[in-house]
Coordinates of C-alpha atoms in Angstrom, one line a residue:
M1 CA 119.4 108.4 85.2
N2 CA 117.0 109.5 82.5
T3 CA 113.8 111.3 83.4
P4 CA 111.0 108.7 83.4
T5 CA 108.2 108.8 80.7
P6 CA 104.9 107.0 80.6
E7 CA 106.5 104.6 78.0
S8 CA 109.7 103.9 79.8
N9 CA 108.5 103.7 83.4
L10 CA 104.8 104.2 84.0
T11 CA 105.0 104.0 87.8
E12 CA 107.8 106.5 88.2
W13 CA 106.2 108.9 85.7
I14 CA 102.9 108.9 87.6
E15 CA 104.6 109.3 91.0
Q16 CA 106.8 112.2 89.8
T17 CA 103.9 114.0 88.1
M18 CA 101.8 113.8 91.3
L19 CA 104.7 115.2 93.3
D20 CA 105.1 118.0 90.8
L21 CA 101.4 118.8 91.0
K22 CA 101.3 118.6 94.8
D23 CA 104.2 121.1 95.0
G24 CA 102.7 123.5 92.4
H25 CA 105.3 122.8 89.8
G26 CA 102.9 121.4 87.2
S27 CA 101.8 123.0 83.9
V28 CA 98.5 123.0 82.1
S29 CA 100.0 120.6 79.5
Q30 CA 101.2 118.3 82.3
V31 CA 97.7 118.2 83.9
Q32 CA 96.2 117.5 80.5
A33 CA 98.7 114.7 79.7
F34 CA 98.0 113.2 83.2
R35 CA 94.3 113.1 82.9
E36 CA 94.4 111.8 79.3
L37 CA 96.7 109.0 80.5
L38 CA 94.3 108.1 83.4
A39 CA 91.3 108.2 81.0
S40 CA 92.9 105.8 78.5
N41 CA 95.0 103.4 80.6
P42 CA 93.5 101.1 83.3
E43 CA 97.0 100.2 84.6
A44 CA 97.7 103.9 85.1
R45 CA 94.5 104.3 87.1
R46 CA 95.5 101.3 89.3
I47 CA 98.9 102.8 90.0
Y48 CA 97.3 106.1 90.7
L49 CA 94.8 104.6 93.2
K50 CA 97.5 102.6 94.9
N51 CA 99.8 105.5 95.5
N52 CA 97.5 108.3 96.5
Q53 CA 93.9 108.7 97.6
L54 CA 92.8 112.0 95.8
D55 CA 89.8 113.6 97.5
H56 CA 87.8 115.0 94.6
L57 CA 89.1 117.0 91.7
L58 CA 91.3 115.2 89.1
T59 CA 89.1 115.6 86.1
L60 CA 88.3 113.0 83.4
S61 CA 85.7 113.1 80.7
P62 CA 82.7 110.9 81.6
A63 CA 82.8 109.1 78.2
S64 CA 86.3 107.8 79.0
I65 CA 85.5 106.2 82.2
Q66 CA 82.6 103.9 81.3
S67 CA 83.0 100.4 82.9
E68 CA 86.2 101.2 84.7
T69 CA 84.3 102.7 87.7
T70 CA 84.9 100.6 90.9
H71 CA 81.6 99.0 91.9
P72 CA 80.8 96.9 94.9
K73 CA 81.5 93.3 94.2
Q74 CA 78.6 90.8 94.3
N75 CA 78.6 87.7 96.5
K76 CA 82.0 88.3 97.9
Q77 CA 83.6 85.6 100.0
P78 CA 85.1 86.8 103.3
K79 CA 88.8 87.6 102.8
R80 CA 91.3 87.3 105.6
F81 CA 94.4 89.5 106.0
V82 CA 97.0 89.7 108.7
W83 CA 99.0 92.9 108.8
K84 CA 102.3 92.4 110.5
Q85 CA 103.5 94.7 113.2
W86 CA 103.5 98.0 111.3
H87 CA 101.8 98.7 108.0
V88 CA 101.7 102.3 106.9
L89 CA 100.5 103.9 103.7
S90 CA 100.6 107.3 102.1
G91 CA 98.6 109.9 104.1
T92 CA 95.4 111.5 103.0
A93 CA 97.1 114.9 103.6
I94 CA 99.3 114.2 100.6
G95 CA 96.3 113.3 98.5
A96 CA 94.6 116.5 99.6
G97 CA 97.7 118.5 98.7
I98 CA 97.8 117.0 95.2
A99 CA 94.1 117.6 94.7
A100 CA 94.5 121.2 95.8
A101 CA 97.4 121.8 93.5
I102 CA 95.5 120.3 90.5
T103 CA 92.5 122.4 91.4
L104 CA 94.5 125.6 91.5
L105 CA 96.0 124.8 88.1
L106 CA 92.7 124.1 86.6
V107 CA 91.1 127.2 88.1
A108 CA 94.0 129.5 87.2
K109 CA 94.9 128.2 83.7
A110 CA 92.4 125.7 82.2
P111 CA 89.8 127.1 79.7
Q112 CA 86.9 125.7 81.7
L113 CA 86.2 124.1 85.0
P114 CA 85.1 120.4 85.3
S115 CA 81.4 119.7 85.4
E116 CA 79.7 118.1 88.4
P117 CA 79.3 114.8 86.4
E118 CA 83.0 114.8 85.6
I119 CA 83.9 115.3 89.2
A120 CA 81.4 112.6 90.3
A121 CA 82.7 110.1 87.7
T122 CA 86.3 110.7 88.8
H123 CA 85.3 110.4 92.4
A124 CA 83.7 107.0 91.8
L125 CA 87.1 105.7 90.6
L126 CA 88.5 106.0 94.1
P127 CA 88.2 103.3 96.8
M128 CA 85.5 104.1 99.4
A129 CA 88.0 103.7 102.2
S130 CA 91.7 102.9 102.7
L131 CA 93.9 101.5 105.4
E132 CA 96.3 104.2 106.4
A133 CA 98.2 102.5 109.3
S134 CA 97.9 99.4 111.5
Y135 CA 99.5 97.7 114.4
N136 CA 99.3 93.9 114.7
A137 CA 96.0 94.1 113.0
E138 CA 94.0 91.1 111.7
I139 CA 91.1 92.1 109.5
T140 CA 88.5 89.8 107.9
G141 CA 85.4 90.6 105.9
N142 CA 84.0 91.0 102.4
A143 CA 84.6 94.8 102.1
A144 CA 88.2 94.5 101.0
I145 CA 89.1 95.3 97.4
D146 CA 92.7 94.4 98.2
D147 CA 95.1 94.5 101.1
T148 CA 94.7 98.3 101.6
N149 CA 91.5 99.5 100.0
F150 CA 87.9 98.8 101.0
D151 CA 84.5 99.0 99.4
K152 CA 80.9 98.6 100.7
G153 CA 80.7 95.6 103.0
K154 CA 81.5 94.1 106.4
L155 CA 84.8 94.1 108.2
S156 CA 85.9 92.6 111.5
L157 CA 89.0 93.7 113.3
N158 CA 89.9 90.6 115.3
K159 CA 92.9 92.1 117.0
G160 CA 95.3 95.0 116.9
I161 CA 94.7 98.6 115.8
A162 CA 93.7 99.9 112.3
E163 CA 93.4 103.5 111.0
I164 CA 91.0 103.9 108.1
S165 CA 90.4 107.0 106.0
F166 CA 87.4 107.6 103.8
R167 CA 87.4 109.4 100.5
N168 CA 85.2 112.2 101.9
G169 CA 88.0 113.0 104.4
A170 CA 86.7 111.2 107.5
Q171 CA 89.3 109.3 109.5
I172 CA 88.7 106.6 112.1
V173 CA 90.9 104.4 114.3
L174 CA 89.5 101.0 115.4
D175 CA 91.1 99.5 118.5
G176 CA 90.7 95.9 119.7
H177 CA 88.0 93.5 118.6
C178 CA 85.5 95.5 116.4
G179 CA 82.5 94.6 114.3
F180 CA 82.2 97.2 111.5
E181 CA 80.3 97.7 108.3
I182 CA 80.9 100.3 105.5
L183 CA 77.6 101.4 103.9
N184 CA 79.2 104.3 102.0
E185 CA 81.9 106.9 102.5
K186 CA 79.6 108.9 104.8
H187 CA 77.9 106.1 106.8
V188 CA 79.3 103.2 108.8
I189 CA 77.9 100.8 111.4
L190 CA 79.8 99.9 114.6
T191 CA 78.3 96.8 116.2
Q192 CA 81.0 96.2 118.7
G193 CA 84.3 97.7 119.8
K194 CA 86.1 101.0 120.3
M195 CA 86.4 103.7 117.6
W196 CA 87.9 107.2 117.4
A197 CA 86.8 109.5 114.6
H198 CA 88.0 112.8 113.2
C199 CA 85.9 114.6 110.6
P200 CA 87.2 117.7 108.9
P201 CA 84.7 120.3 107.5
E202 CA 84.3 118.4 104.2
A203 CA 83.3 115.3 106.1
H204 CA 80.8 116.8 108.4
G205 CA 77.6 114.7 108.5
F206 CA 79.6 111.4 108.8
K207 CA 77.3 108.9 110.4
V208 CA 78.0 106.0 112.8
S209 CA 75.0 103.7 113.4
T210 CA 75.0 101.7 116.6
P211 CA 72.8 98.8 118.0
G212 CA 69.3 99.8 118.9
G213 CA 68.7 102.0 115.8
K214 CA 70.6 105.0 117.2
D215 CA 72.8 107.1 114.9
I216 CA 75.7 109.4 115.8
I217 CA 75.9 112.2 113.3
D218 CA 79.1 114.3 113.3
L219 CA 78.7 118.1 113.1
G220 CA 82.5 118.6 113.6
T221 CA 85.1 117.5 114.6
E222 CA 86.4 114.7 116.9
F223 CA 84.6 112.0 119.0
G224 CA 85.0 108.4 120.3
V225 CA 82.5 105.6 120.4
Q226 CA 82.5 102.4 122.5
V227 CA 80.0 99.5 122.0
N228 CA 80.1 96.5 124.3
P229 CA 79.0 93.0 123.4
A230 CA 75.6 93.6 124.8
G231 CA 75.1 96.6 122.5
E232 CA 75.5 99.3 125.2
T233 CA 77.0 102.4 123.6
N234 CA 78.9 105.4 124.9
V235 CA 79.8 108.4 122.8
H236 CA 82.4 111.0 124.0
V237 CA 82.9 114.3 122.2
F238 CA 86.4 115.6 122.3
D239 CA 86.0 118.6 120.0
G240 CA 83.0 120.1 118.3
L241 CA 79.5 118.6 118.3
V242 CA 77.5 115.5 117.4
E243 CA 73.8 114.6 117.2
V244 CA 72.3 111.4 118.5
A245 CA 69.3 110.4 116.4
S246 CA 66.7 107.7 117.2
L247 CA 63.8 106.5 115.1
N248 CA 60.7 108.7 115.8
K249 CA 62.6 110.5 118.6
P250 CA 63.9 114.1 118.8
T251 CA 67.6 114.4 118.1
Q252 CA 69.9 115.2 121.0
Q253 CA 73.2 117.1 120.9
V254 CA 76.4 116.1 122.6
T255 CA 78.9 118.9 122.9
R256 CA 82.6 119.1 123.6
G257 CA 83.6 117.6 126.9
T258 CA 80.4 115.7 127.4
S259 CA 79.2 112.1 126.9
M260 CA 76.0 110.1 126.3
Q261 CA 75.2 106.4 126.7
W262 CA 72.3 104.1 125.7
S263 CA 71.4 100.5 125.4
V264 CA 69.5 98.6 122.7
D265 CA 66.2 99.1 124.5
A266 CA 66.9 102.3 126.6
P267 CA 67.0 105.9 125.4
P268 CA 70.1 108.0 125.4
R269 CA 71.1 109.7 128.7
S270 CA 74.1 111.7 130.1
A271 CA 77.2 109.7 131.0
T272 CA 80.6 110.3 132.6
F273 CA 83.0 111.9 130.1
V274 CA 86.3 110.3 129.3
G275 CA 89.1 112.2 127.4
A276 CA 90.7 111.4 124.1
E277 CA 93.7 109.9 125.9
T278 CA 91.6 106.8 126.6
F279 CA 91.3 106.2 122.9
T280 CA 93.9 105.4 120.3
T281 CA 93.9 108.4 118.0
A282 CA 95.7 108.6 114.7
E283 CA 98.4 110.7 116.5
T284 CA 99.0 108.2 119.2
L285 CA 99.0 105.3 116.7
R286 CA 101.7 107.1 114.8
Q287 CA 103.7 107.7 118.0
R288 CA 103.4 104.1 118.9
R289 CA 104.8 103.2 115.5
V290 CA 107.8 105.5 115.9
D291 CA 108.5 104.3 119.4
S292 CA 108.3 100.7 118.1
Y293 CA 110.6 101.6 115.2
K294 CA 113.2 103.0 117.6
R295 CA 113.1 99.9 119.7
D296 CA 113.6 97.7 116.7
M297 CA 116.5 99.7 115.5
L298 CA 118.3 99.3 118.8
E299 CA 117.9 95.5 118.6
R300 CA 119.1 95.1 114.9
S301 CA 122.2 92.9 114.6
D302 CA 123.1 94.2 111.1
L303 CA 123.8 97.8 112.2
L304 CA 127.4 98.9 112.4
L305 CA 126.5 102.6 113.2
Y306 CA 123.3 104.1 114.4
Y307 CA 123.0 107.8 115.5
D308 CA 119.5 109.0 116.4
F309 CA 120.7 112.3 118.1
N310 CA 118.2 111.8 121.0
N311 CA 120.9 111.5 123.8
L312 CA 123.5 114.2 123.3
E313 CA 125.8 114.4 126.3
Q314 CA 128.4 117.1 126.4
G315 CA 128.6 117.2 122.6
K316 CA 128.9 113.5 122.2
V317 CA 126.7 111.4 119.9
P318 CA 126.6 107.8 121.1
N319 CA 126.7 105.0 118.5
L320 CA 123.5 103.0 119.6
A321 CA 124.0 100.0 117.2
S322 CA 124.0 96.7 119.1
G323 CA 127.1 95.7 117.2
A324 CA 128.9 99.0 117.5
M325 CA 132.7 99.0 117.4
P326 CA 134.6 100.8 120.1
N327 CA 135.2 104.6 119.8
T328 CA 132.6 105.2 117.1
H329 CA 130.7 107.9 118.9
G330 CA 130.4 111.2 117.2
E331 CA 131.6 114.6 118.4
A332 CA 129.2 117.6 117.9
P333 CA 130.2 120.4 120.3
Y334 CA 128.2 123.0 118.4
A335 CA 125.2 120.8 117.6
I336 CA 121.8 122.5 117.4
A337 CA 119.2 120.0 118.6
V338 CA 115.6 120.4 117.5
T339 CA 112.4 118.3 117.3
G340 CA 112.7 115.6 114.7
R341 CA 110.2 113.9 112.5
S342 CA 108.1 112.9 115.5
K343 CA 107.3 114.6 118.8
T344 CA 109.6 112.3 120.7
S345 CA 112.5 112.2 118.3
Q346 CA 115.4 114.7 118.1
A347 CA 117.2 115.9 115.0
L348 CA 120.2 118.1 114.4
F349 CA 119.9 121.4 112.5
F350 CA 122.7 122.1 110.1
D351 CA 123.4 125.5 108.7
K352 CA 127.1 126.2 109.2
P353 CA 130.2 124.0 109.1
K354 CA 130.6 124.1 112.9
N355 CA 127.2 122.5 113.4
S356 CA 128.5 119.2 111.9
V357 CA 129.2 115.9 113.5
S358 CA 132.7 114.4 113.3
L359 CA 133.3 110.7 113.8
H360 CA 135.8 107.9 113.1
F361 CA 134.4 104.8 111.5
E362 CA 136.3 101.9 109.9
R363 CA 134.5 99.4 107.7
P364 CA 135.3 95.8 108.8
P365 CA 137.5 94.3 106.0
E366 CA 135.2 91.3 105.7
T367 CA 132.2 93.6 104.9
L368 CA 132.2 93.7 101.1
T369 CA 128.6 95.2 100.9
Y370 CA 127.1 97.9 103.1
T371 CA 124.3 100.5 103.1
T372 CA 124.4 104.1 104.4
A373 CA 121.1 105.7 105.2
A374 CA 119.8 108.8 106.8
W375 CA 116.5 110.7 107.5
I376 CA 116.9 114.2 106.1
K377 CA 114.9 117.3 105.6
A378 CA 116.5 120.0 103.4
S379 CA 115.5 123.6 104.2
N380 CA 117.5 124.9 101.2
L381 CA 119.1 123.6 98.1
N382 CA 121.4 126.6 97.3
S383 CA 124.7 124.8 97.2
S384 CA 126.1 122.7 94.4
L385 CA 126.7 119.8 96.8
M386 CA 125.6 119.3 100.4
A387 CA 127.2 116.5 102.5
I388 CA 125.2 113.9 104.3
L389 CA 128.1 111.7 105.2
N390 CA 131.6 112.3 103.7
T391 CA 135.1 111.1 104.5
D392 CA 137.2 114.1 105.5
A393 CA 140.3 113.3 103.4
W394 CA 140.0 112.4 99.8
P395 CA 142.4 109.4 99.2
V396 CA 141.7 106.5 96.9
G397 CA 138.8 104.6 98.3
A398 CA 137.3 107.6 100.2
T399 CA 133.5 107.7 99.9
H400 CA 130.9 110.6 99.8
F401 CA 127.1 110.7 100.1
Q402 CA 125.6 114.1 99.1
V403 CA 122.5 116.1 98.0
T404 CA 122.8 118.1 94.8
R405 CA 121.5 121.6 94.1
K406 CA 118.8 120.2 91.9
G407 CA 117.5 117.9 94.6
G408 CA 119.3 114.7 93.4
L409 CA 121.6 112.3 95.3
R410 CA 125.2 111.8 94.5
S411 CA 127.8 109.3 95.7
G412 CA 131.2 108.1 94.7
I413 CA 134.4 106.3 95.7
R414 CA 137.7 108.1 95.0
G415 CA 139.4 106.2 92.2
G416 CA 136.1 105.2 90.6
K417 CA 133.1 107.0 89.0
S418 CA 130.6 109.1 90.9
F419 CA 126.9 108.4 90.4
E420 CA 124.3 111.2 90.5
T421 CA 120.5 110.7 90.2
S422 CA 118.1 112.9 88.3
S423 CA 116.9 116.1 89.9
G424 CA 113.7 116.5 92.0
I425 CA 114.2 113.5 94.3
I426 CA 114.7 115.6 97.4
R427 CA 112.0 118.2 98.2
K428 CA 112.6 121.2 100.4
G429 CA 110.7 121.0 103.7
Q430 CA 109.9 117.3 103.4
W431 CA 111.4 114.4 105.4
H432 CA 113.0 111.7 103.2
L433 CA 114.7 108.4 104.0
V434 CA 117.7 108.4 101.6
A435 CA 120.1 105.4 101.2
V436 CA 123.0 104.2 99.1
S437 CA 124.0 100.6 99.0
R438 CA 127.3 99.4 97.7
D439 CA 128.6 96.0 96.6
L440 CA 132.4 96.1 96.5
R441 CA 132.5 92.8 94.6
D442 CA 130.9 94.1 91.4
Q443 CA 131.4 97.8 92.2
S444 CA 127.6 98.5 92.0
T445 CA 126.0 101.5 93.7
T446 CA 122.2 101.7 94.2
F447 CA 120.3 104.7 95.4
Y448 CA 117.0 104.7 97.3
C449 CA 114.6 107.4 98.4
D450 CA 111.5 106.9 100.6
G451 CA 111.7 103.1 100.2
K452 CA 112.0 103.1 96.4
R453 CA 115.0 102.3 94.2
I454 CA 115.8 105.3 92.1
G455 CA 118.9 104.1 90.2
S456 CA 121.8 101.7 90.1
R457 CA 125.2 101.8 88.3
L458 CA 128.6 100.3 88.2
C459 CA 130.9 103.0 89.6
A460 CA 134.5 101.9 89.2
H461 CA 137.1 102.5 86.4
N462 CA 139.4 99.9 87.9
S463 CA 139.3 96.2 88.4
P464 CA 137.7 94.8 91.6
S465 CA 141.2 94.2 93.0
S466 CA 142.3 97.8 92.7
P467 CA 142.3 100.2 95.7
S468 CA 139.2 101.9 94.5
S469 CA 137.2 98.7 95.3
Q470 CA 138.3 99.0 99.0
S471 CA 135.8 101.7 100.1
Q472 CA 137.1 103.6 103.1
F473 CA 135.5 105.7 105.8
G474 CA 138.0 106.6 108.4
Q475 CA 137.5 110.2 109.7
C476 CA 134.2 111.4 108.5
T477 CA 131.8 114.3 108.9
I478 CA 128.0 114.4 108.9
G479 CA 126.4 117.6 107.6
S480 CA 129.4 119.3 106.1
W481 CA 132.6 118.8 104.2
S482 CA 135.6 121.0 103.2
D483 CA 137.6 120.1 100.1
P484 CA 141.2 119.5 101.2
I485 CA 142.5 121.1 98.0
Y486 CA 140.0 124.0 98.1
P487 CA 139.2 124.5 101.8
N488 CA 136.9 127.4 101.1
S489 CA 134.6 125.1 99.1
Q490 CA 132.2 124.1 101.8
R491 CA 129.5 121.5 101.2
T492 CA 127.4 122.2 104.3
F493 CA 124.0 120.5 104.5
K494 CA 121.2 123.1 105.0
G495 CA 118.4 121.5 107.0
F496 CA 117.8 118.7 109.4
I497 CA 119.1 115.2 109.9
D498 CA 117.2 112.9 112.2
E499 CA 119.1 109.6 112.0
V500 CA 122.3 108.2 110.3
M501 CA 122.8 104.5 109.8
I502 CA 125.4 102.2 108.3
F503 CA 124.4 98.5 107.8
D504 CA 126.8 95.6 107.3
H505 CA 125.3 94.6 104.0
A506 CA 123.5 95.9 100.9
L507 CA 119.9 96.1 101.9
S508 CA 117.4 94.9 99.4
E509 CA 114.7 97.2 98.1
K510 CA 112.1 95.3 100.1
K511 CA 114.1 95.8 103.3
I512 CA 114.6 99.5 102.6
Q513 CA 110.9 99.8 101.9
A514 CA 110.1 98.2 105.2
L515 CA 112.6 100.5 107.0
Y516 CA 110.8 103.6 105.4
E517 CA 107.3 102.4 106.2
A518 CA 108.2 101.7 109.8
G519 CA 110.0 105.0 110.4
K520 CA 108.2 107.6 108.3
P521 CA 106.5 110.4 110.1

């Protein structure tokens, strides 16, 4: 697969460039090309805003922005959205990482720093707030720019849970029926409902107005607010400090581990403190999502093999797929179990051949399409090839799925062609959902990483009726492989594998995207 360019694939080029900058691999020329593209191309700006919410410092010249700045829309009609069970977007931590990387490049290498007007103009291109995650959420209101980004205006959470991040870094979770209004990135109104808020240092001063003209002003770092239908309000400070301000009244401070309550006509007074566990925080929302994902995986009828490594008993890895064939459990007598991509998931750590998992799996003859997928985190990329799931022997029809030294993915069927993606797909220290889908009818192989299709190719020399079209599994190994001809040539995976899955059909990109969004950490 050729390296994407702005001309050949605008979306892939922007995503790859942002990854390079986040990881500190970018150059001054790359930064310059990126900001020139954003300055001149409205579609590039749309893709950029959709994929990552940068906090502050990607610089553009003020003259290039002009009318492209996002402004509040006038006379909006209320817009209704229903987010199905789990809807998760890229985290603000990623955006902050990219911003920091770009800032470091500019400070270290650029001839001059961006001016305040340049920063402000770029900042104005970003949405005021974005939906980060939701659970069975139904949101209505006129503040929506699209399904995931919000501007100034009113919102109503009619049911479910929604996590919203603001471009100044503030983060809130709304739970249940909530009346809510965004005035700007630093000021919101909660007229009814339950809200948890986290404000890092750059977001200190974030204000929540409540009925009766009383404002909660964050001074760092975490608090919860409840407003009942009558306008009675409680604020609980879990960490740091907030101020409660009333018109023509002295401000009052609420410190960590204390609470205050008031009504529309009554002044603030001390109240019984309740802990953060009574609120849905961003962390508990994500944990609910992972738990729901696990339950859904156990109920899927299209899974032939599902290892999640959570229940190792005497070195055995149970096949948890609802349609599992007999004797398809794995053997891992020397497995090293560690915390996986969430606090309640378990992964295996691979460093030596003996840490691998052996299994026997036969593809049903009638299954002419299938998908192999795994959650992986590489700690090193120091081997030419590192096995995710490989057949032990190498007869005609045997299949391999591996990571390359350059961070690409490679797969092949013996008797046909191997297919390798470009480099830089797999990043050290980062969880990825990797997948390869095969259609044995036309001999096509398609790779996916983190829900996105990264390449497809026909991979057979022979006709579809030849043995190479009959992909075999048989005896397999997860996390390592030894070449039968050159046994000292080890292909040990260096890092962590959280789940391994084999589906009974070639999943579409839409389904793999849904799998990634539901299961990502």
